[in-house]
Amino acid sequence: MMIGTSHMFPLPDFQGQFIVSRGDCPTAASATRHCLETLCVDVFEPLNRVEVLDASGRSIGLFLGTVIDTDAEEILTSSIRLDDSLDQINDIDQWVEEQIYRLAGSFVFVLDTTSAQRIYLDANGSNSLVYDPQTKTAAATTALLLDPAAYRQRFDNELYRGLTVDEDGWFPAGLTAHTGIRRLMCNHYLDMETMQTVRHWPAGKIEEAKNLSEPVALIVDKVERTIRAIQRTGLGTMALTAGNETRLLLGCCRSFAGDIDFVTVKAPGAELDVTRSRELARRFDLKHRLLEYVEADANGARAWQLRVGHCITGSNMTMHPSVEPLNGRIFIGGLGGEIGRGFLWLNSEQGIAIDAPGIVSRLKLPQHPLLLKEVQRWLEPLRHYDSLFLLDLAYMELRMSCWAFSQSYAAPRIVEVNPLVSRDIYMAMLSVTPSLRRNNGLIVQGIQQTWPELLSLPINRYGDWRDRARIARNAMASPNRAIRKIRQLTSVKLGRMLARRAE
């Protein structure tokens, strides 16, 4: 794919985006500038912002996005006063963990004091951030960092083709489609003074839970409180599919499920989701509506690509007009639950050999030299962790943070919150032993504890002859995807074999 003039227009309007800088440039057109101690944040409506004050009342930063206090079951709208004075804090990382990551939602946190100018993401980077070390600026998307000419000139056609982005590829490990522009991965902060990224989580080994009941109870409670906070606005709409996570979310809000607006998109290939969501709605008396599939025209697809920095394509690029009926609402999604079921494990055992080529294969991406180099750089400081935990981090940081959430600003008039994206919830999931997380054990246990009747309908399958027909139909419709899956599984088998030889 070549980026020429025809691919640059219409330019996006930057709704719901932001730029963080030193204030050297004029305020971006149609944006509102917020001047912090040393940094300036230009914000485009309708992005929510919340001033952050320490215990002394001093302004120390800004939240951008949707910030939810699960204790109070409310979405923050103007300011939050934290418990400690920052001048008295010896360990900023620990303070951030205690004060910032107790909150849920989808946000970016800009910390700005004389001693620290940093940008943090939420627990999985569900509001994404890219940055240009050369100009010392950071923004929601690349189109805010580069003028149209530079956007074209710095587009890396070779890497774009090499990672098969026109098919199902994307840019992991901090890479983007533009030379010199980097993406901040979750669990790292961006130091705006040095323009270096620093890992701040995990700080050490996560203690194993003694039983399943405590982590499941925490997950259920956090999810319920998050959804209640959204419901109180009167703007909440929840996804309903045949999958694991939406079934768990439904279970967590059993006591008020009848008040929730549920939706399913009638997209090509989503026949199982449509069938199962209808069955769930009928059986459990849910308010449910189907959204008709609407395909984007050429201009709509180009505008969508600019909003994601040309870092991904796929079905969302073509089907995004289908969700326009949700404009002005808060969409409640199920992303994040994959951490609780070891999505990248692929039947691997603890102790399996983990290397950069193996991770790239698990991600179903080509063995591109630059990608291998970046994944190796990501992996090196993490080698002391257990292999399955490494795979959990890889999924969280290399895929979710760079694939799912590179699309953060693609639908600017819809606020998206994934209640399972939460530091407390991730810690709870990761504390559960692998044997209990396999085969969706953690997800199923959560449903059994909240609304066991929901399991009377199978998850992610029809439960009859239609499953075999669906597998065959999908393989015929997307042979390249089937080939990538075979390569992925072959790589995993090879890793197991090498681990056994090493023993």
Coordinates of C-alpha atoms in Angstrom, one line a residue:
M1 CA 0.0 0.0 0.0
M2 CA 1.3 3.4 -0.9
I3 CA 0.1 6.5 0.9
G4 CA -0.5 9.3 -1.6
T5 CA -2.6 12.4 -1.7
S6 CA -5.7 10.3 -2.5
H7 CA -5.2 8.5 0.8
M8 CA -4.9 11.6 2.9
F9 CA -8.3 13.2 2.5
P10 CA -10.7 13.8 4.0
L11 CA -8.6 14.6 7.0
P12 CA -10.1 13.6 10.3
D13 CA -11.5 16.3 12.6
F14 CA -9.6 14.9 15.6
Q15 CA -12.7 14.6 17.7
G16 CA -12.0 13.1 21.1
Q17 CA -8.2 13.3 20.7
F18 CA -5.4 15.3 22.4
I19 CA -1.8 16.5 22.1
V20 CA 0.7 16.8 24.9
S21 CA 3.6 19.3 24.3
R22 CA 5.8 21.9 25.9
G23 CA 3.5 24.6 24.5
D24 CA 6.0 25.7 21.9
C25 CA 3.4 25.6 19.2
P26 CA 0.1 27.6 19.0
T27 CA -3.0 25.8 20.4
A28 CA -4.3 23.4 17.8
A29 CA -7.3 24.7 15.9
S30 CA -10.6 23.8 17.6
A31 CA -8.8 22.4 20.6
T32 CA -8.8 23.7 24.2
R33 CA -5.4 24.2 25.8
H34 CA -4.8 23.1 29.5
C35 CA -1.6 24.5 30.9
L36 CA -0.1 22.3 33.6
E37 CA 3.1 23.0 35.5
T38 CA 5.5 22.4 32.6
L39 CA 3.3 20.7 29.9
C40 CA 0.4 21.8 27.8
V41 CA -2.4 19.5 26.8
D42 CA -4.6 20.5 23.8
V43 CA -7.9 18.6 24.0
F44 CA -10.5 18.2 21.3
E45 CA -14.1 17.8 22.3
P46 CA -15.8 15.6 23.4
L47 CA -12.9 14.1 25.3
N48 CA -13.5 14.2 29.0
R49 CA -10.8 15.7 31.2
V50 CA -10.4 15.5 35.0
E51 CA -8.0 17.7 36.9
V52 CA -5.9 15.8 39.4
L53 CA -5.1 17.4 42.8
D54 CA -2.9 16.0 45.5
A55 CA -3.9 16.2 49.2
S56 CA -2.6 19.7 49.5
G57 CA -4.9 20.9 46.7
R58 CA -2.1 21.4 44.3
S59 CA -2.8 20.5 40.7
I60 CA -0.4 17.7 39.6
G61 CA -1.9 16.5 36.3
L62 CA -4.8 15.7 34.1
F63 CA -6.9 12.6 33.3
L64 CA -8.0 12.3 29.7
G65 CA -10.9 10.0 29.0
T66 CA -13.4 8.1 31.2
V67 CA -12.3 7.7 34.8
I68 CA -14.4 5.6 37.1
D69 CA -14.2 5.5 40.9
T70 CA -15.5 2.0 41.6
D71 CA -15.8 2.7 45.3
A72 CA -18.2 5.6 44.8
E73 CA -19.6 3.9 41.6
E74 CA -19.4 7.1 39.6
I75 CA -17.7 8.6 36.6
L76 CA -15.4 11.5 37.4
T77 CA -16.3 14.7 35.6
S78 CA -14.2 17.6 36.8
S79 CA -11.6 16.9 39.4
I80 CA -10.3 14.3 41.8
R81 CA -8.3 15.0 45.0
L82 CA -5.9 12.2 45.9
D83 CA -4.9 11.1 49.4
D84 CA -1.3 12.2 49.6
S85 CA 0.8 15.3 48.9
L86 CA 3.2 14.5 46.1
D87 CA 6.0 16.4 47.9
Q88 CA 6.0 13.8 50.6
I89 CA 6.2 10.8 48.2
N90 CA 9.5 8.9 48.0
D91 CA 8.4 6.3 45.5
I92 CA 6.3 7.8 42.6
D93 CA 5.7 4.4 41.0
Q94 CA 4.2 3.0 44.1
W95 CA 2.1 6.1 44.6
V96 CA 0.8 5.9 41.1
E97 CA -0.1 2.2 41.6
E98 CA -2.0 3.0 44.8
Q99 CA -3.7 6.3 43.7
I100 CA -4.2 6.0 39.9
Y101 CA -4.5 2.3 39.2
R102 CA -7.2 1.8 41.8
L103 CA -9.4 3.6 39.3
A104 CA -11.2 1.9 36.4
G105 CA -12.2 3.1 33.0
S106 CA -10.4 4.1 29.8
F107 CA -7.9 6.9 30.3
V108 CA -4.6 8.6 29.9
F109 CA -3.0 10.2 33.0
V110 CA -0.6 13.1 32.5
L111 CA 1.5 13.7 35.6
D112 CA 3.3 17.1 35.6
T113 CA 5.4 18.4 38.5
T114 CA 8.8 19.9 38.7
S115 CA 10.3 16.5 39.5
A116 CA 8.3 14.3 37.1
Q117 CA 6.7 14.8 33.7
R118 CA 5.2 11.5 32.7
I119 CA 2.3 10.0 30.8
Y120 CA 0.7 6.8 32.0
L121 CA -1.9 4.6 30.3
D122 CA -4.7 2.7 32.0
A123 CA -4.2 -1.0 32.9
N124 CA -4.2 -2.0 29.2
G125 CA -3.7 1.2 27.3
S126 CA -7.3 1.3 26.2
N127 CA -6.9 5.0 25.3
S128 CA -3.8 4.8 23.1
L129 CA -0.9 7.2 22.8
V130 CA 1.8 7.7 20.2
Y131 CA 4.8 10.0 20.4
D132 CA 7.6 11.7 18.5
P133 CA 10.9 11.7 20.4
Q134 CA 12.3 14.3 17.9
T135 CA 9.8 17.0 18.6
K136 CA 9.1 15.9 22.2
T137 CA 5.4 15.7 21.6
A138 CA 2.8 13.0 22.3
A139 CA -0.7 12.6 21.0
A140 CA -3.7 10.4 20.5
T141 CA -2.9 9.6 16.9
T142 CA 0.0 10.1 14.4
A143 CA -2.0 12.6 12.3
L144 CA -1.7 15.1 15.2
L145 CA 2.1 14.7 15.3
L146 CA 2.8 15.1 11.6
D147 CA 1.6 17.6 9.0
P148 CA 0.1 15.9 5.8
A149 CA 3.3 16.1 3.9
A150 CA 5.3 14.5 6.7
Y151 CA 2.6 11.9 7.2
R152 CA 3.1 10.8 3.6
Q153 CA 6.9 11.0 3.6
R154 CA 7.4 9.1 6.8
F155 CA 5.0 6.3 6.0
D156 CA 6.9 3.0 6.1
N157 CA 5.6 1.2 3.1
E158 CA 8.0 -1.7 3.4
L159 CA 7.1 -2.4 7.1
Y160 CA 3.4 -2.0 6.3
R161 CA 3.6 -4.6 3.6
G162 CA 6.0 -6.8 5.7
L163 CA 3.6 -7.0 8.6
T164 CA 0.6 -7.7 6.2
V165 CA -1.3 -4.8 7.7
D166 CA -3.6 -4.8 4.6
E167 CA -4.7 -8.3 5.7
D168 CA -4.8 -9.1 9.5
G169 CA -1.5 -7.6 10.6
W170 CA -0.7 -4.7 12.9
F171 CA 2.3 -2.9 14.5
P172 CA 3.3 -4.5 17.8
A173 CA 6.1 -3.7 20.3
G174 CA 5.8 0.1 20.0
L175 CA 6.1 0.2 16.2
T176 CA 3.8 2.3 14.1
A177 CA 3.3 2.9 10.4
H178 CA 5.5 5.9 10.4
T179 CA 9.3 6.1 10.8
G180 CA 10.3 7.7 14.1
I181 CA 6.8 7.6 15.6
R182 CA 6.4 5.2 18.5
R183 CA 3.4 3.8 20.4
L184 CA 3.4 3.7 24.2
M185 CA 2.7 0.2 25.4
C186 CA 0.7 -0.4 28.6
N187 CA 2.6 -1.0 31.8
H188 CA 5.1 1.6 30.6
Y189 CA 5.1 5.4 31.2
L190 CA 6.5 8.0 28.8
D191 CA 9.0 10.3 30.4
M192 CA 8.3 13.6 28.7
E193 CA 11.7 15.0 29.7
T194 CA 13.8 12.3 28.2
M195 CA 11.2 10.9 25.7
Q196 CA 12.1 7.4 27.0
T197 CA 9.6 4.8 28.0
V198 CA 10.0 3.1 31.4
R199 CA 8.3 -0.1 32.6
H200 CA 6.5 0.5 35.9
W201 CA 4.5 -2.8 36.1
P202 CA 4.7 -5.6 37.2
A203 CA 7.0 -4.6 40.1
G204 CA 7.5 -8.2 41.1
K205 CA 6.0 -11.6 41.2
I206 CA 2.3 -11.8 41.7
E207 CA 1.3 -13.9 44.7
E208 CA -0.7 -17.0 43.9
A209 CA -4.3 -17.1 45.2
K210 CA -5.0 -19.8 47.7
N211 CA -8.4 -20.5 46.2
L212 CA -10.5 -19.4 43.3
S213 CA -13.3 -17.8 45.3
E214 CA -11.4 -14.6 46.4
P215 CA -10.2 -13.5 42.9
V216 CA -13.5 -14.3 41.3
A217 CA -15.4 -12.3 44.0
L218 CA -13.1 -9.3 43.4
I219 CA -13.5 -9.5 39.6
V220 CA -17.3 -9.7 39.9
D221 CA -17.5 -6.8 42.4
K222 CA -15.2 -4.5 40.3
V223 CA -17.1 -5.3 37.1
E224 CA -20.5 -4.7 38.7
R225 CA -19.4 -1.4 40.2
T226 CA -18.0 -0.2 37.0
I227 CA -21.1 -1.0 35.0
R228 CA -23.3 0.6 37.7
A229 CA -21.3 3.8 37.4
I230 CA -21.9 3.8 33.7
Q231 CA -25.6 2.9 34.0
R232 CA -26.2 5.9 36.3
T233 CA -25.4 8.2 33.4
G234 CA -28.3 6.7 31.4
L235 CA -26.0 6.3 28.4
G236 CA -24.8 2.8 28.8
T237 CA -25.0 0.2 26.0
M238 CA -23.5 -3.3 26.4
A239 CA -22.3 -5.8 23.8
L240 CA -24.1 -9.1 23.7
T241 CA -22.4 -11.9 21.8
A242 CA -21.9 -15.7 22.0
G243 CA -18.5 -15.1 23.6
N244 CA -17.0 -15.6 27.1
E245 CA -16.5 -12.1 28.3
T246 CA -19.9 -10.7 27.4
R247 CA -21.5 -13.6 29.2
L248 CA -19.4 -12.9 32.3
L249 CA -20.3 -9.2 32.1
L250 CA -24.0 -10.1 31.9
G251 CA -23.6 -12.3 34.9
C252 CA -22.0 -9.6 36.9
C253 CA -24.9 -7.2 36.5
R254 CA -27.7 -9.7 37.1
S255 CA -29.5 -7.5 39.6
F256 CA -30.0 -4.7 37.1
A257 CA -29.6 -6.5 33.7
G258 CA -33.2 -5.7 32.8
D259 CA -32.3 -2.0 32.7
I260 CA -29.4 -2.4 30.4
D261 CA -29.5 -1.6 26.6
F262 CA -27.9 -4.6 24.9
V263 CA -26.8 -4.6 21.2
T264 CA -25.4 -7.0 18.6
V265 CA -24.2 -6.1 15.1
K266 CA -25.5 -8.2 12.3
A267 CA -22.1 -8.4 10.6
P268 CA -21.1 -11.0 8.0
G269 CA -19.8 -14.0 9.9
A270 CA -21.5 -13.0 13.1
E271 CA -24.4 -15.4 12.7
L272 CA -23.6 -17.3 15.9
D273 CA -23.5 -14.0 17.9
V274 CA -26.8 -13.0 16.4
T275 CA -28.4 -16.3 17.2
R276 CA -27.1 -16.6 20.7
S277 CA -27.8 -13.0 21.7
R278 CA -31.4 -13.4 20.6
E279 CA -31.7 -16.6 22.6
L280 CA -30.2 -14.9 25.7
A281 CA -32.5 -11.9 25.4
R282 CA -35.6 -14.1 25.1
R283 CA -34.7 -16.5 27.9
F284 CA -33.6 -13.8 30.4
D285 CA -35.9 -11.0 29.4
L286 CA -33.2 -8.5 28.3
K287 CA -33.7 -5.3 26.3
H288 CA -31.8 -6.2 23.1
R289 CA -31.5 -4.7 19.6
L290 CA -29.7 -5.8 16.5
L291 CA -27.8 -3.2 14.6
E292 CA -27.9 -3.5 10.8
Y293 CA -24.6 -4.0 9.0
V294 CA -23.6 -0.9 7.1
E295 CA -20.4 -0.8 5.1
A296 CA -18.1 2.2 4.9
D297 CA -17.6 4.0 1.6
A298 CA -14.1 4.8 0.3
N299 CA -13.9 8.1 2.1
G300 CA -15.2 6.7 5.3
A301 CA -12.6 3.9 5.2
R302 CA -9.8 6.4 4.6
A303 CA -10.9 8.7 7.4
W304 CA -11.0 5.6 9.7
Q305 CA -7.4 4.7 8.7
L306 CA -6.2 8.2 9.6
R307 CA -7.8 7.9 13.0
V308 CA -5.9 4.7 13.7
G309 CA -2.6 6.1 12.1
H310 CA -2.8 3.4 9.3
C311 CA -1.7 0.9 12.0
I312 CA -4.5 -1.7 11.3
T313 CA -7.2 -2.5 8.8
G314 CA -9.6 -5.4 9.2
S315 CA -13.4 -5.7 9.6
N316 CA -13.8 -2.6 11.8
M317 CA -12.5 -0.4 9.0
T318 CA -15.3 -1.5 6.8
M319 CA -18.1 -2.0 9.3
H320 CA -17.7 1.0 11.5
P321 CA -20.8 2.9 10.3
S322 CA -22.8 0.0 11.7
V323 CA -22.3 1.3 15.2
E324 CA -23.2 4.9 14.5
P325 CA -26.5 4.4 16.2
L326 CA -24.5 4.3 19.4
N327 CA -23.1 7.8 18.9
G328 CA -23.3 9.8 22.2
R329 CA -23.5 6.6 24.3
I330 CA -21.0 4.7 26.4
F331 CA -20.3 1.3 24.9
I332 CA -19.5 -1.4 27.4
G333 CA -17.3 -4.1 25.9
G334 CA -15.7 -7.3 27.0
L335 CA -12.0 -6.8 26.1
G336 CA -9.5 -7.8 28.8
G337 CA -11.0 -11.1 29.9
E338 CA -8.6 -13.0 27.6
I339 CA -6.0 -12.4 30.2
G340 CA -8.0 -14.7 32.6
R341 CA -8.0 -17.6 30.1
G342 CA -4.4 -17.5 28.9
F343 CA -5.2 -16.5 25.4
L344 CA -1.6 -16.9 24.1
W345 CA -0.8 -20.1 26.0
L346 CA -2.2 -22.4 23.2
N347 CA -2.0 -25.5 25.5
S348 CA 1.6 -24.7 26.5
E349 CA 2.9 -25.9 29.8
Q350 CA 5.0 -23.9 32.3
G351 CA 8.7 -24.0 31.4
I352 CA 8.1 -23.9 27.6
A353 CA 10.9 -22.1 25.7
I354 CA 9.9 -18.5 25.0
D355 CA 11.8 -16.5 22.3
A356 CA 11.0 -13.7 19.9
P357 CA 10.3 -15.9 16.9
G358 CA 7.9 -18.0 19.0
I359 CA 6.0 -14.9 20.3
V360 CA 5.7 -13.5 16.8
S361 CA 4.3 -16.9 15.6
R362 CA 1.8 -16.9 18.4
L363 CA 0.7 -13.4 17.4
K364 CA 0.3 -14.9 13.8
L365 CA 2.5 -12.2 12.3
P366 CA 5.4 -12.6 9.8
Q367 CA 8.9 -13.1 11.0
H368 CA 9.9 -9.6 9.9
P369 CA 13.5 -8.7 11.0
L370 CA 12.5 -5.3 12.5
L371 CA 9.6 -6.9 14.4
L372 CA 11.8 -9.7 15.7
K373 CA 14.4 -7.1 16.9
E374 CA 11.7 -5.1 18.7
V375 CA 10.1 -8.2 20.3
Q376 CA 13.6 -9.4 21.4
R377 CA 14.2 -6.0 23.0
W378 CA 10.8 -6.2 24.8
L379 CA 11.5 -9.8 26.0
E380 CA 15.1 -9.4 27.3
P381 CA 14.4 -7.7 30.6
L382 CA 11.5 -10.0 31.4
R383 CA 13.2 -13.4 31.1
H384 CA 13.2 -14.0 34.9
Y385 CA 9.4 -14.4 34.8
D386 CA 7.6 -17.7 34.3
S387 CA 6.9 -18.6 30.7
L388 CA 3.1 -18.5 31.0
F389 CA 3.2 -15.1 32.7
L390 CA 5.5 -13.9 29.9
L391 CA 2.8 -15.0 27.4
D392 CA 0.2 -13.1 29.4
L393 CA 2.3 -10.0 29.3
A394 CA 2.9 -10.5 25.5
Y395 CA -0.8 -10.6 24.9
M396 CA -1.5 -7.6 27.1
E397 CA 1.3 -5.4 25.7
L398 CA 2.1 -6.6 22.2
R399 CA -1.4 -7.4 21.0
M400 CA -4.1 -5.7 23.1
S401 CA -2.2 -2.5 23.7
C402 CA -1.0 -2.3 20.0
W403 CA -3.8 -4.0 18.1
A404 CA -7.1 -3.6 19.9
F405 CA -6.4 -0.2 21.3
S406 CA -4.7 1.4 18.3
Q407 CA -8.3 1.8 17.3
S408 CA -9.1 3.9 20.5
Y409 CA -10.2 7.0 18.5
A410 CA -11.7 5.4 15.5
A411 CA -15.3 6.1 16.6
P412 CA -15.0 9.6 18.2
R413 CA -18.6 10.0 19.2
I414 CA -18.8 6.7 21.1
V415 CA -17.1 6.3 24.5
E416 CA -15.9 2.7 25.0
V417 CA -15.2 1.2 28.4
N418 CA -14.1 -2.4 29.0
P419 CA -14.8 -3.1 32.6
L420 CA -12.4 -6.1 32.7
V421 CA -9.5 -3.7 31.9
S422 CA -8.5 -2.9 35.4
R423 CA -5.3 -3.3 37.4
D424 CA -7.1 -5.0 40.3
I425 CA -8.9 -7.4 38.0
Y426 CA -5.7 -8.3 36.0
M427 CA -3.9 -8.9 39.3
A428 CA -6.8 -11.2 40.4
M429 CA -6.8 -13.1 37.1
L430 CA -3.0 -13.5 37.1
S431 CA -3.0 -14.8 40.7
V432 CA -5.1 -17.8 39.7
T433 CA -3.1 -21.0 39.0
P434 CA -2.8 -22.0 35.3
S435 CA -4.7 -25.2 35.9
L436 CA -7.8 -23.2 36.9
R437 CA -7.5 -20.7 34.2
R438 CA -7.3 -23.3 31.4
N439 CA -10.4 -24.1 29.4
N440 CA -12.0 -20.8 30.5
G441 CA -12.2 -22.0 34.1
L442 CA -12.0 -18.6 35.6
I443 CA -14.6 -17.1 33.3
V444 CA -17.0 -20.0 33.9
Q445 CA -16.5 -19.9 37.6
G446 CA -17.4 -16.2 37.6
I447 CA -20.7 -16.9 35.7
Q448 CA -21.5 -19.8 38.0
Q449 CA -21.1 -17.5 41.0
T450 CA -23.3 -14.8 39.6
W451 CA -25.9 -16.2 37.2
P452 CA -25.3 -20.0 36.6
E453 CA -28.4 -20.3 34.4
L454 CA -26.5 -18.3 31.7
L455 CA -24.4 -21.4 31.1
S456 CA -27.5 -23.3 29.9
L457 CA -26.6 -21.9 26.5
P458 CA -23.2 -22.9 25.1
I459 CA -20.4 -20.2 24.9
N460 CA -18.9 -19.6 21.4
R461 CA -20.7 -22.5 19.8
Y462 CA -24.2 -23.6 18.8
G463 CA -23.9 -27.0 20.5
D464 CA -25.0 -29.0 17.5
W465 CA -24.2 -29.9 13.9
R466 CA -23.9 -26.2 13.0
D467 CA -20.6 -25.9 14.7
R468 CA -18.9 -28.3 12.2
A469 CA -20.5 -26.5 9.3
R470 CA -19.3 -23.1 10.7
I471 CA -15.7 -24.2 11.0
A472 CA -15.6 -25.5 7.5
R473 CA -17.3 -22.4 6.1
N474 CA -14.9 -20.1 8.0
A475 CA -11.8 -22.0 6.7
M476 CA -13.1 -21.7 3.1
A477 CA -13.9 -18.0 3.5
S478 CA -10.5 -17.1 5.0
P479 CA -7.8 -19.7 3.9
N480 CA -5.0 -17.3 4.8
R481 CA -6.2 -17.1 8.4
A482 CA -6.4 -20.9 8.6
I483 CA -2.8 -21.1 7.3
R484 CA -1.6 -18.6 9.9
K485 CA -3.3 -20.6 12.6
I486 CA -1.5 -23.8 11.5
R487 CA 1.8 -21.9 11.6
Q488 CA 1.0 -20.6 15.0
L489 CA 0.2 -24.1 16.4
T490 CA 3.3 -25.6 14.7
S491 CA 5.5 -23.0 16.4
V492 CA 4.0 -23.9 19.8
K493 CA 4.6 -27.6 19.3
L494 CA 8.2 -26.8 18.3
G495 CA 8.6 -24.8 21.5
R496 CA 7.3 -27.7 23.6
M497 CA 9.7 -30.1 22.0
L498 CA 12.7 -27.8 22.6
A499 CA 11.7 -27.4 26.2
R500 CA 11.5 -31.2 26.7
R501 CA 15.0 -31.5 25.1
A502 CA 16.4 -28.9 27.4
E503 CA 15.1 -30.8 30.4

